[in-house]
Coordinates of C-alpha atoms and ligand atoms in Angstrom, one line a residue:
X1 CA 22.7 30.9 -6.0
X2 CA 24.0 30.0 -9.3
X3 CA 22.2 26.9 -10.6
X4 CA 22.0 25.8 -14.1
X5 CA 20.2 22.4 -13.8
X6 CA 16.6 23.3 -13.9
X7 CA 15.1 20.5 -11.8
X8 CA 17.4 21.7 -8.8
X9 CA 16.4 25.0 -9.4
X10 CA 13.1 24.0 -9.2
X11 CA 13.6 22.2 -5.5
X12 CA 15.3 24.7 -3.8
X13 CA 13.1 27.8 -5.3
X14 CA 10.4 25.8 -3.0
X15 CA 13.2 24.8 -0.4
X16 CA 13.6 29.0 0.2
X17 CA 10.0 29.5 -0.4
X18 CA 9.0 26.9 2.4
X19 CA 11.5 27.9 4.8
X20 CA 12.5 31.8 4.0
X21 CA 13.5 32.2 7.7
X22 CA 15.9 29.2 8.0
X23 CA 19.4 31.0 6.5
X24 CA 21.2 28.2 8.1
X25 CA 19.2 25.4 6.9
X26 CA 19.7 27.2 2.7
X27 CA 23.1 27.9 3.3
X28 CA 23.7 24.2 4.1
X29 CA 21.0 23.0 0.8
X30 CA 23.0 25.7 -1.3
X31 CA 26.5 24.0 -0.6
X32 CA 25.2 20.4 -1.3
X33 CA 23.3 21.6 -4.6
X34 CA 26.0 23.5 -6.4
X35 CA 28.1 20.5 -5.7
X36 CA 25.8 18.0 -7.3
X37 CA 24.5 19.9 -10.7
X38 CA 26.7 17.7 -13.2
X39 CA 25.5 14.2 -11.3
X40 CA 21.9 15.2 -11.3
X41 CA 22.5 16.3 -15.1
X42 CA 24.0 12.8 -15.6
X43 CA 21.3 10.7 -13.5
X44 CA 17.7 11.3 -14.6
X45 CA 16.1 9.0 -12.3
X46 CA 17.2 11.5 -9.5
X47 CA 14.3 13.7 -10.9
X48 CA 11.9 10.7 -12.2
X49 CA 12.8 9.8 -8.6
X50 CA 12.2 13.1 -6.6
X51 CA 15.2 12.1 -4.9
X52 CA 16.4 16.0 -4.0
X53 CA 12.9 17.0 -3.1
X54 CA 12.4 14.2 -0.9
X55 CA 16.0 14.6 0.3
X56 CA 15.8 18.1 1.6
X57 CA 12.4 17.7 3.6
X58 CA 12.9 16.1 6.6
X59 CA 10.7 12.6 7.4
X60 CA 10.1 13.9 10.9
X61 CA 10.3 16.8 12.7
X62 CA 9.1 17.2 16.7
X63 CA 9.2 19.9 19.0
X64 CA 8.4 19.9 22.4
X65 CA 7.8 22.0 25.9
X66 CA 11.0 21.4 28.2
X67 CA 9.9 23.2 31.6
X68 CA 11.8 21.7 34.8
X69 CA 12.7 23.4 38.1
X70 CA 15.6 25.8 39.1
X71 CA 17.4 26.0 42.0
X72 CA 15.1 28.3 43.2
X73 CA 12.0 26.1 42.6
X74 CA 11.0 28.4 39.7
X75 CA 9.4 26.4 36.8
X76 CA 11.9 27.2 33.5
X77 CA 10.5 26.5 30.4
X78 CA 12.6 25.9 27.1
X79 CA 12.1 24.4 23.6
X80 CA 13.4 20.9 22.7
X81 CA 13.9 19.9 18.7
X82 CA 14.6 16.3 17.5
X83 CA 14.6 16.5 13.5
X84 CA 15.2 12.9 12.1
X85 CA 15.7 13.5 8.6
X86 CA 16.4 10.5 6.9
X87 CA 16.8 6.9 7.3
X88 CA 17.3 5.6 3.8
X89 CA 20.5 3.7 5.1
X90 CA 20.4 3.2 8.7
X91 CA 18.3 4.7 11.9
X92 CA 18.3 8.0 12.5
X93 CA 21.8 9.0 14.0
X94 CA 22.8 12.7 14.8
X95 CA 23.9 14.9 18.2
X96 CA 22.1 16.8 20.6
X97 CA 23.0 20.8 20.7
X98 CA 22.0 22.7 24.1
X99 CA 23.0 26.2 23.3
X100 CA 20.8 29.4 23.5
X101 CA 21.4 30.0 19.1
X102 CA 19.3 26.8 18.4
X103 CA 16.3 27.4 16.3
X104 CA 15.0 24.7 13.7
X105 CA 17.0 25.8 11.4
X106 CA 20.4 25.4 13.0
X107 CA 19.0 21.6 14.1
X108 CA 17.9 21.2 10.4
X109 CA 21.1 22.4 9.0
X110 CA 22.9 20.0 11.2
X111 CA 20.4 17.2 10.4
X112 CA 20.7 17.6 6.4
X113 CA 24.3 17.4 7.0
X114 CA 24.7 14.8 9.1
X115 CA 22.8 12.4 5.9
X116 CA 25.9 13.2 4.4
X117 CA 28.5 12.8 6.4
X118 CA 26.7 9.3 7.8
X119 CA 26.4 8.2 4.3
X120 CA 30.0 9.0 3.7
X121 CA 31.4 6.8 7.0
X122 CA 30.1 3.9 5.1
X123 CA 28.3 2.5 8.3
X124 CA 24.5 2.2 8.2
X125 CA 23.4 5.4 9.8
X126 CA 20.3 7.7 9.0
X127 CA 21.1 11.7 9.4
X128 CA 19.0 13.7 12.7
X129 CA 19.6 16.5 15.0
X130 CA 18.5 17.4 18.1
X131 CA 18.5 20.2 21.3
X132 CA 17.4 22.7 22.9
X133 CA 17.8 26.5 23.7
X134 CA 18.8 26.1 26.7
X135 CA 21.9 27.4 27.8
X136 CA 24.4 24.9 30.2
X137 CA 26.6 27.9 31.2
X138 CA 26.0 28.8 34.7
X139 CA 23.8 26.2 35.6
X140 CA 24.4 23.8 38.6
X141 CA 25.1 19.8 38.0
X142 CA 21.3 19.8 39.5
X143 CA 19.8 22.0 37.5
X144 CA 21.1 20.5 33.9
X145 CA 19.9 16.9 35.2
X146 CA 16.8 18.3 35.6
X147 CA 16.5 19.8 32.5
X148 CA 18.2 16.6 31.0
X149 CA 15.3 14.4 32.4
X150 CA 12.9 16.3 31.1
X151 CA 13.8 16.8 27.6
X152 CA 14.4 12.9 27.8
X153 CA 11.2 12.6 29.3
X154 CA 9.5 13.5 25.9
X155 CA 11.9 12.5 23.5
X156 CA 12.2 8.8 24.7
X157 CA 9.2 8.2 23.1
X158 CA 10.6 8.9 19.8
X159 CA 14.2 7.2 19.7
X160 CA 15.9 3.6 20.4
X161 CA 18.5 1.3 19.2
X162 CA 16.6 1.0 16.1
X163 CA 15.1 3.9 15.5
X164 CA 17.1 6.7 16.5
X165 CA 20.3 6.9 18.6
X166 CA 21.2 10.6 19.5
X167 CA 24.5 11.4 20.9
X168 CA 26.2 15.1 21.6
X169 CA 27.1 17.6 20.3
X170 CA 27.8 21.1 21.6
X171 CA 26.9 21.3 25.6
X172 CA 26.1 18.1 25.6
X173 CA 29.0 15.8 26.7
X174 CA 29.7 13.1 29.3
X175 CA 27.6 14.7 31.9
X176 CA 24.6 15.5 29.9
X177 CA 24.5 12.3 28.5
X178 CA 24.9 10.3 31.5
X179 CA 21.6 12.4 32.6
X180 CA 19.4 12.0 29.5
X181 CA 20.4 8.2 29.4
X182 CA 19.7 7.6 33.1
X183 CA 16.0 9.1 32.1
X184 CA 16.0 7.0 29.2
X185 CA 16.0 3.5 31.1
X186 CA 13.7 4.7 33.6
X187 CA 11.3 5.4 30.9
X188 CA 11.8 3.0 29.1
X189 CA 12.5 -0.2 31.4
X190 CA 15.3 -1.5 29.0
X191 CA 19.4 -1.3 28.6
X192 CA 20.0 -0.8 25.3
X193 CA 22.6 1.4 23.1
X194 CA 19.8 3.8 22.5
X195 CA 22.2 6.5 23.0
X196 CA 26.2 6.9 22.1
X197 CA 28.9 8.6 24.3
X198 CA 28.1 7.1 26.9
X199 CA 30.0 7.1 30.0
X200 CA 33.0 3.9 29.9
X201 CA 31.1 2.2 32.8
X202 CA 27.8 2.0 31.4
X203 CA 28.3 1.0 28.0
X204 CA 30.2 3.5 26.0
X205 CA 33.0 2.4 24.3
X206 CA 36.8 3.7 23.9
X207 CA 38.4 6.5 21.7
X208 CA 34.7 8.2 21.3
X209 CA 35.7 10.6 23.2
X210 CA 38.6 11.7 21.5
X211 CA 36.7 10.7 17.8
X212 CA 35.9 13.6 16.0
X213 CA 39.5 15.3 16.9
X214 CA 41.5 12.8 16.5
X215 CA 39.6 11.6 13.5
X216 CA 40.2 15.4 12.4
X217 CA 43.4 14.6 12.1
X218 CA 43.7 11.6 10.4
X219 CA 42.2 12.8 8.0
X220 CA 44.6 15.4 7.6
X221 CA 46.9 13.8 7.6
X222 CA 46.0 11.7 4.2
X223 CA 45.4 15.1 2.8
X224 CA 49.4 16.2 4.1
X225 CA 50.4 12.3 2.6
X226 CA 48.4 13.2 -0.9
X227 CA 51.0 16.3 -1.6
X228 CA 54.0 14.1 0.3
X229 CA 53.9 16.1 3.6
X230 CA 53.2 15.1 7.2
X231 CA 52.2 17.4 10.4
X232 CA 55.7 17.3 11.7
X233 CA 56.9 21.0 12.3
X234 CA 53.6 22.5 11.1
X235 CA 52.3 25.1 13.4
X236 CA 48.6 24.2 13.7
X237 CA 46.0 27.1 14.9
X238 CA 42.7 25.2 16.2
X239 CA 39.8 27.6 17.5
X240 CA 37.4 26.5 19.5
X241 CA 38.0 24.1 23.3
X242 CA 35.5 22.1 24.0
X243 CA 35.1 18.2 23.1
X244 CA 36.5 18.6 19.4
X245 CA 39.1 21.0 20.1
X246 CA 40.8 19.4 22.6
X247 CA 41.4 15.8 20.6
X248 CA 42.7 17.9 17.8
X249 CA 44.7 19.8 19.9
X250 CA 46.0 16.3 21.1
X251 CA 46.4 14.5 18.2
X252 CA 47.9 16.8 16.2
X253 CA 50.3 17.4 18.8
X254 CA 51.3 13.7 18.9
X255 CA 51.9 14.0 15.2
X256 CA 54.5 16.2 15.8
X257 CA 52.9 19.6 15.0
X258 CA 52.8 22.5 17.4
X259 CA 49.3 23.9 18.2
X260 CA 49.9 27.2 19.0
X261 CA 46.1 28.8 19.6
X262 CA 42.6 27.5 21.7
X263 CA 39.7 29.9 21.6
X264 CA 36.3 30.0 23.2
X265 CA 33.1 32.2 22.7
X266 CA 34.7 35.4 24.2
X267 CA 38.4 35.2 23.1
X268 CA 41.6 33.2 22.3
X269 CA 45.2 32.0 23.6
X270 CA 47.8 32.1 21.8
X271 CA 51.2 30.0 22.8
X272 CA 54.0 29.9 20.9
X273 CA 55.4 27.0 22.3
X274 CA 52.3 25.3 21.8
X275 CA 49.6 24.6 24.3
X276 CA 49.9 22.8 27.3
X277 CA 47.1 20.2 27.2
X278 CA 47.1 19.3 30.4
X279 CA 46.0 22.5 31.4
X280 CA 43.7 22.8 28.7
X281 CA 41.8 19.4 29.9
X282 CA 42.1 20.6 33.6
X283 CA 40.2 24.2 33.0
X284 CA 37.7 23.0 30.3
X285 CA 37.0 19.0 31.6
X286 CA 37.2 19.2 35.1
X287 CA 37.2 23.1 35.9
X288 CA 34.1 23.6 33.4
X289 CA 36.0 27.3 33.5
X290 CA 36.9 29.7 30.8
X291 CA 40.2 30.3 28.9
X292 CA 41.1 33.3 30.4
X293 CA 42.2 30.7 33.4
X294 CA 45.4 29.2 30.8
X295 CA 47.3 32.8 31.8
X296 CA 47.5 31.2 35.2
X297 CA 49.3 28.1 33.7
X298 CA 51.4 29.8 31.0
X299 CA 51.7 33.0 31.7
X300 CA 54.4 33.6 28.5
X301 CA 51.2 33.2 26.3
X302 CA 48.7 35.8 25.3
X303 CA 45.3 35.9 25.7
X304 CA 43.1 38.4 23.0
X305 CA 39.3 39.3 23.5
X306 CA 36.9 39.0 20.6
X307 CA 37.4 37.2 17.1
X308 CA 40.6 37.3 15.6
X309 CA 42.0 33.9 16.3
X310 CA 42.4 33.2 11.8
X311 CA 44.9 36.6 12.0
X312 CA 47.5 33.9 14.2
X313 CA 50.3 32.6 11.2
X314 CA 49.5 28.8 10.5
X315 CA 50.4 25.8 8.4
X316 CA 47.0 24.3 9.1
X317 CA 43.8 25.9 10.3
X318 CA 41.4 23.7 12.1
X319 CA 38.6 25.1 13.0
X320 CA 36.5 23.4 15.8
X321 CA 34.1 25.8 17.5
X322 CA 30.8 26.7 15.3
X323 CA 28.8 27.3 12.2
X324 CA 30.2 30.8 10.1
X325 CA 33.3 31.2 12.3
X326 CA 35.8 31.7 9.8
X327 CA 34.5 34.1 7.4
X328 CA 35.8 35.4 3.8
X329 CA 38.2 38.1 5.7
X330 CA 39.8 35.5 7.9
X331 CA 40.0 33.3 4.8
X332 CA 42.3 36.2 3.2
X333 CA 44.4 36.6 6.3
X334 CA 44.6 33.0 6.8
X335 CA 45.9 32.4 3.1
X336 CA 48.1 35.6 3.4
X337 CA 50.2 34.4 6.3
X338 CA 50.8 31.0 4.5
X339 CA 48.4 28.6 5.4
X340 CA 47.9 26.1 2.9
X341 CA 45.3 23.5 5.1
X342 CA 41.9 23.7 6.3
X343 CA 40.0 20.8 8.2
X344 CA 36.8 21.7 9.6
X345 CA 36.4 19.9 13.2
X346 CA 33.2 21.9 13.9
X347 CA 30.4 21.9 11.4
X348 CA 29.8 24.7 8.5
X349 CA 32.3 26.5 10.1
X350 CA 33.6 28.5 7.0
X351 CA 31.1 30.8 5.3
X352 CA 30.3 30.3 1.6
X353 CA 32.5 33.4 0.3
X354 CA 35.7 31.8 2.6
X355 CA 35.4 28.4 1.0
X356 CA 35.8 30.4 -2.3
X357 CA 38.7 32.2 -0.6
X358 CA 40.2 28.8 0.0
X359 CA 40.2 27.7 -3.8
X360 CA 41.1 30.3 -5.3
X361 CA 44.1 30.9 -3.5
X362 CA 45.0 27.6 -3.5
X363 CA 44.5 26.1 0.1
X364 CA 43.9 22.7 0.3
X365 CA 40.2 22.3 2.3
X366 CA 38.3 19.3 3.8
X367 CA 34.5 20.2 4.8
X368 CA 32.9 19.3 7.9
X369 CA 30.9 16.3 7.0
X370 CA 34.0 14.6 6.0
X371 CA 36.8 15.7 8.1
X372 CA 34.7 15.4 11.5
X373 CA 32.8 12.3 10.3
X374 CA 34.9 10.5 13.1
X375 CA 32.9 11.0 15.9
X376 CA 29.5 9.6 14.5
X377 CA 31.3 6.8 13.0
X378 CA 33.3 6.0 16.3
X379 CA 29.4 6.1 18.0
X380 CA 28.4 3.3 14.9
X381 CA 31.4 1.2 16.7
X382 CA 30.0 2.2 20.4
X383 CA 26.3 1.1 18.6
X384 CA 28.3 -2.4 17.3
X385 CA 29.7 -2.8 20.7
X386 CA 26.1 -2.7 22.7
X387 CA 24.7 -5.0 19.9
X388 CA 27.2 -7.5 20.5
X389 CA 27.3 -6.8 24.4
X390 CA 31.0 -6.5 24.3
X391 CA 34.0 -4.1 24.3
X392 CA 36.9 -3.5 21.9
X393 CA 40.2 -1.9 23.3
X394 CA 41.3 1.5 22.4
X395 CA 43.8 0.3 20.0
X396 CA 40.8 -2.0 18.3
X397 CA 38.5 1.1 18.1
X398 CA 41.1 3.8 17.1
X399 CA 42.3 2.0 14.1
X400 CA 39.0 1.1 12.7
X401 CA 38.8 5.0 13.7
X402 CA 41.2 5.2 11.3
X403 CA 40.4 3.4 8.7
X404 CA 37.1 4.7 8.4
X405 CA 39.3 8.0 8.2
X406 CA 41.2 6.8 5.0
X407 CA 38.0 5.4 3.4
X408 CA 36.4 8.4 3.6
X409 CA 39.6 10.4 2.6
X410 CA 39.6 8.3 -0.6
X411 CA 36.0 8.2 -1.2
X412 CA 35.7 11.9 -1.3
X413 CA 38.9 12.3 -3.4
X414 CA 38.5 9.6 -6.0
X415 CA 34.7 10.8 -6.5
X416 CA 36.2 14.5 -6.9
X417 CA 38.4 12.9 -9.5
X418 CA 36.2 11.1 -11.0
X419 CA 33.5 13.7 -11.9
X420 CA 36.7 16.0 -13.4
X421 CA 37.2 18.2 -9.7
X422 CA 40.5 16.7 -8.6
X423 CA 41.3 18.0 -5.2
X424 CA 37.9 19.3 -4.7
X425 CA 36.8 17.5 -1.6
X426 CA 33.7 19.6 -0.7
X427 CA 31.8 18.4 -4.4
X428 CA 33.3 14.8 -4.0
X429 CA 32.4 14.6 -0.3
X430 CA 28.6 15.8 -1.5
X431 CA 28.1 13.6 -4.9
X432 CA 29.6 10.6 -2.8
X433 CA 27.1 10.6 0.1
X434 CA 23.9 12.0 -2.3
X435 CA 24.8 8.4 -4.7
X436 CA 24.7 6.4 -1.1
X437 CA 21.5 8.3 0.0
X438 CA 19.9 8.5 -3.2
X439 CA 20.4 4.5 -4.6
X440 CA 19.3 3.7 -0.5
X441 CA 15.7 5.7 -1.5
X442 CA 15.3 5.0 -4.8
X443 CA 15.7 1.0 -4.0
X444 CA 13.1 1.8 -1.5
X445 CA 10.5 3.2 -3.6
X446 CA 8.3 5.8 -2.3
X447 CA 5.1 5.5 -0.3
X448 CA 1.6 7.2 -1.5
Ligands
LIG1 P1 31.7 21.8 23.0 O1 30.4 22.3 23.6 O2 32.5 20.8 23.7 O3 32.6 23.0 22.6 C1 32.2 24.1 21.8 C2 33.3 25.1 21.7 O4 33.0 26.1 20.7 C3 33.6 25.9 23.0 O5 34.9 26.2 23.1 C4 32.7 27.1 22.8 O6 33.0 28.2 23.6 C5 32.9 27.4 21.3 N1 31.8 28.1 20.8 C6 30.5 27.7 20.8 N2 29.7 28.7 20.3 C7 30.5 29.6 19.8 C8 30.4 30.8 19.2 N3 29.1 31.3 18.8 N4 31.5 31.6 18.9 C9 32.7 31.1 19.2 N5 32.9 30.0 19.9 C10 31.9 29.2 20.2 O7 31.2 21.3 21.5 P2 32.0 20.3 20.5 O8 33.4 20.4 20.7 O9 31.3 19.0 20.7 O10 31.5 20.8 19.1 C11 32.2 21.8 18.4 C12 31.8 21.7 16.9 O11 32.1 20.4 16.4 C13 30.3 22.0 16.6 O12 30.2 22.6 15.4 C14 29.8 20.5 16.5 O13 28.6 20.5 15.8 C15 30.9 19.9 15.8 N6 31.0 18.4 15.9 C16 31.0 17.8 17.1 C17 31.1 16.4 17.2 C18 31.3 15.7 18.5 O14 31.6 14.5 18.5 N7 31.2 16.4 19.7 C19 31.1 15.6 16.0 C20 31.1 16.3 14.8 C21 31.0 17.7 14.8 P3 32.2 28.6 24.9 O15 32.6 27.6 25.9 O16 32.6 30.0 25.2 O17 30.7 28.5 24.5

């Protein structure tokens, strides 16, 4: 990595020392470090401070034994994670990941992220992470609420509406949730908002389900407004069809764009006359089945195996499915048929040599912890809500939605601006949270 201040040389030399075996976890440090060399140069308290080695350790980290019964009565054991990183500004806030690719340094990436993109929402949120390795495909509705009581058996003892409020994240939606808060009362013998995305009956509030897609797009849609365009008649390719996807599918659909490509972990759809959402919902929501099922709906559109969704001509690529799916190949193709957007729904999506792809030829691209910051700030309303033991409407929630969109548009830009990066939202999405963080801990002094 190319660092010239010394002091954050220093920190992430032990960062890589400490954790050699966490590429995930460096690649996430990396970004937020050669984004913030000029501030750290320019505020010498950060190092008086030991603000960035403080920063980049997390406060807590627990694992735990999962083991729960099958449908054959066979004991299964898993691993369960639940990294709280930091809580200068708020508790500890962050999603739940059950997929078999999560290690500690997947949850850690996510958790050292999710600081950021917290900070950034201007709510008072704390960054964490949580899952487990297990895998939801294939499993019966019993078998993932037993698995869901169990991890919640442990973990209740370390979260709460003051502490730590988890939510989801990949395979971990409505159902999960539902499951793991159902656990949590009976541990715990109270009601409280110790969980978000929680089901409309029981608490959760309106528009969090469609947050981080829709908020996707908003926030788009101030980058479109910033070089006087809108999404009308853009062709949109979003990968990726789970929670995220399918509100960005949605929204920018309703904004007048067509959406012309869905993927999932074995292939993609492509549509031409964009995709019919109601299908979409209906095989992924209800169905739980996989894409290959959309030919039955629309059989004009193509289904391809394997990678190869960023090789479909866009306006605007949003990419909603996982960490390093977009790499700097894709990044070429994508900027040589013409697109001239990225959004990242889905976190750390594009790998460090894309992002460089995307300035230098000139695509306009919002990171992760900005552009997806709508989903954890739509859980701070659902956390607001169960404080106040009362529910806003959808139009209530989805224009603070919004707003929180802007302010985080304009944060990130202005701060880019400010520090002599105009249009680079990456470094002012990074210096604007690390300020947030960094005054939050500093103001806090630290304990000996
Ligand atoms: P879901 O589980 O609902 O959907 C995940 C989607 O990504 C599925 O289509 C899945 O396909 C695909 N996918 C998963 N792993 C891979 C892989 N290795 N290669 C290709 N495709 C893959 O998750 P979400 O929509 O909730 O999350 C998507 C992304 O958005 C994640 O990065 C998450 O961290 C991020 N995010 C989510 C938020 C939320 O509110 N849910 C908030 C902010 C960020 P398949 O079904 O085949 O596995």
């Amino acid at each position: 990595m190319q660092l010239s201040n010394s002091y954050l040389k220093r920190v992430f030399e032990t960062v890589e020392k400490r954790d050699p075996d966490q590429p995930e976890f460096l690649q996430a440090v990396t970004e937020v470090f050669q984004s913030c060399q000029e501030i750290i140069d320019q505020h010498p308290e950060m190092e008086r401070d030991g603000v960035m080695e403080r920063i980049v350790e997390p406060e807590r980290m627990l694992t735990f034994r999962v083991s729960w019964l099958d449908d054959n009565n066979k004991v299964q054991v898993n691993r369960g994670y639940r990294v709280q990183f930091n809580s200068a500004i708020g508790p500890y806030k962050g999603g739940l990941r059950f997929h078999p690719t999560v290690n500690l340094s997947v949850i850690k990436f996510l958790g050292f992220e999710q600081c950021f993109k917290n900070a950034l929402t201007g709510l008072p949120m704390g960054g964490a992470k949580g899952g487990s390795d297990f895998d939801p495909k294939g499993k019966s509705d019993r078998e993932i609420m037993h698995f869901c009581q169990s991890f919640m058996t442990e973990l209740s003892r370390h979260i709460g509406q003051f502490t730590d409020v988890p939510a989801g994240d990949i395979g971990v939606g409505a159902r999960e949730i539902g499951f793991l808060y159902g656990q949590y009362k009976r541990m715990r013998n109270e009601v409280t908002g110790a969980l978000t995305g929680k089901g409309l009956k029981y608490g959760g509030s309106l528009v969090r389900k469609e947050a981080t897609g829709y908020g996707l797009c908003y926030f788009v849609q101030e980058m479109l407004k910033s070089k006087g365009e809108t999404f009308k008649g853009k062709t949109v390719s979003v990968s990726g069809s789970g929670n995220v996807a399918i509100y960005a599918v949605e929204k920018a659909a309703q904004l007048g764009a067509t959406v012309v490509t869905v993927s999932d972990s074995q292939g993609y759809i492509y549509d031409a006359k964009g995709i019919n959402l109601e299908a979409l919902k209906e095989i992924k929501e209800l169905k739980r089945g996989r894409l290959t099922e959309y030919l039955e709906y629309e059989p004009s559109a193509v289904y391809t195996e394997g990678r190869g969704i960023w090789s479909v001509p866009c306006d605007i690529a949003l990419p909603c499915a996982t960490q390093n799916e977009l790499d700097e190949n894709d990044a070429e193709i994508l900027a040589k048929n013409g697109c001239r957007y990225v959004g990242e729904g889905a976190n750390m999506p594009s790998t460090p040599a894309a992002i460089k792809v995307f300035f230098e030829k000139n695509i306009y691209y919002a990171p992760g912890k900005a552009a997806n910051a709508g989903g954890v700030a739509t859980s701070g309303l659902e956390m607001s809500q169960n404080s106040a033991r009362m529910y806003w409407t959808f139009a209530e929630v989805d224009s603070k939605l919004k707003d929180i969109m802007q302010h985080i548009y304009f944060t990130a830009s202005q701060t880019a601006q400010k520090y002599g990066h105009p249009g680079n939202l990456e470094m002012g999405a990074n210096i604007a949270g690390l300020l947030r963080i960094s005054e939050a801990m500093t103001s806090q002094g630290v304990s000996w």
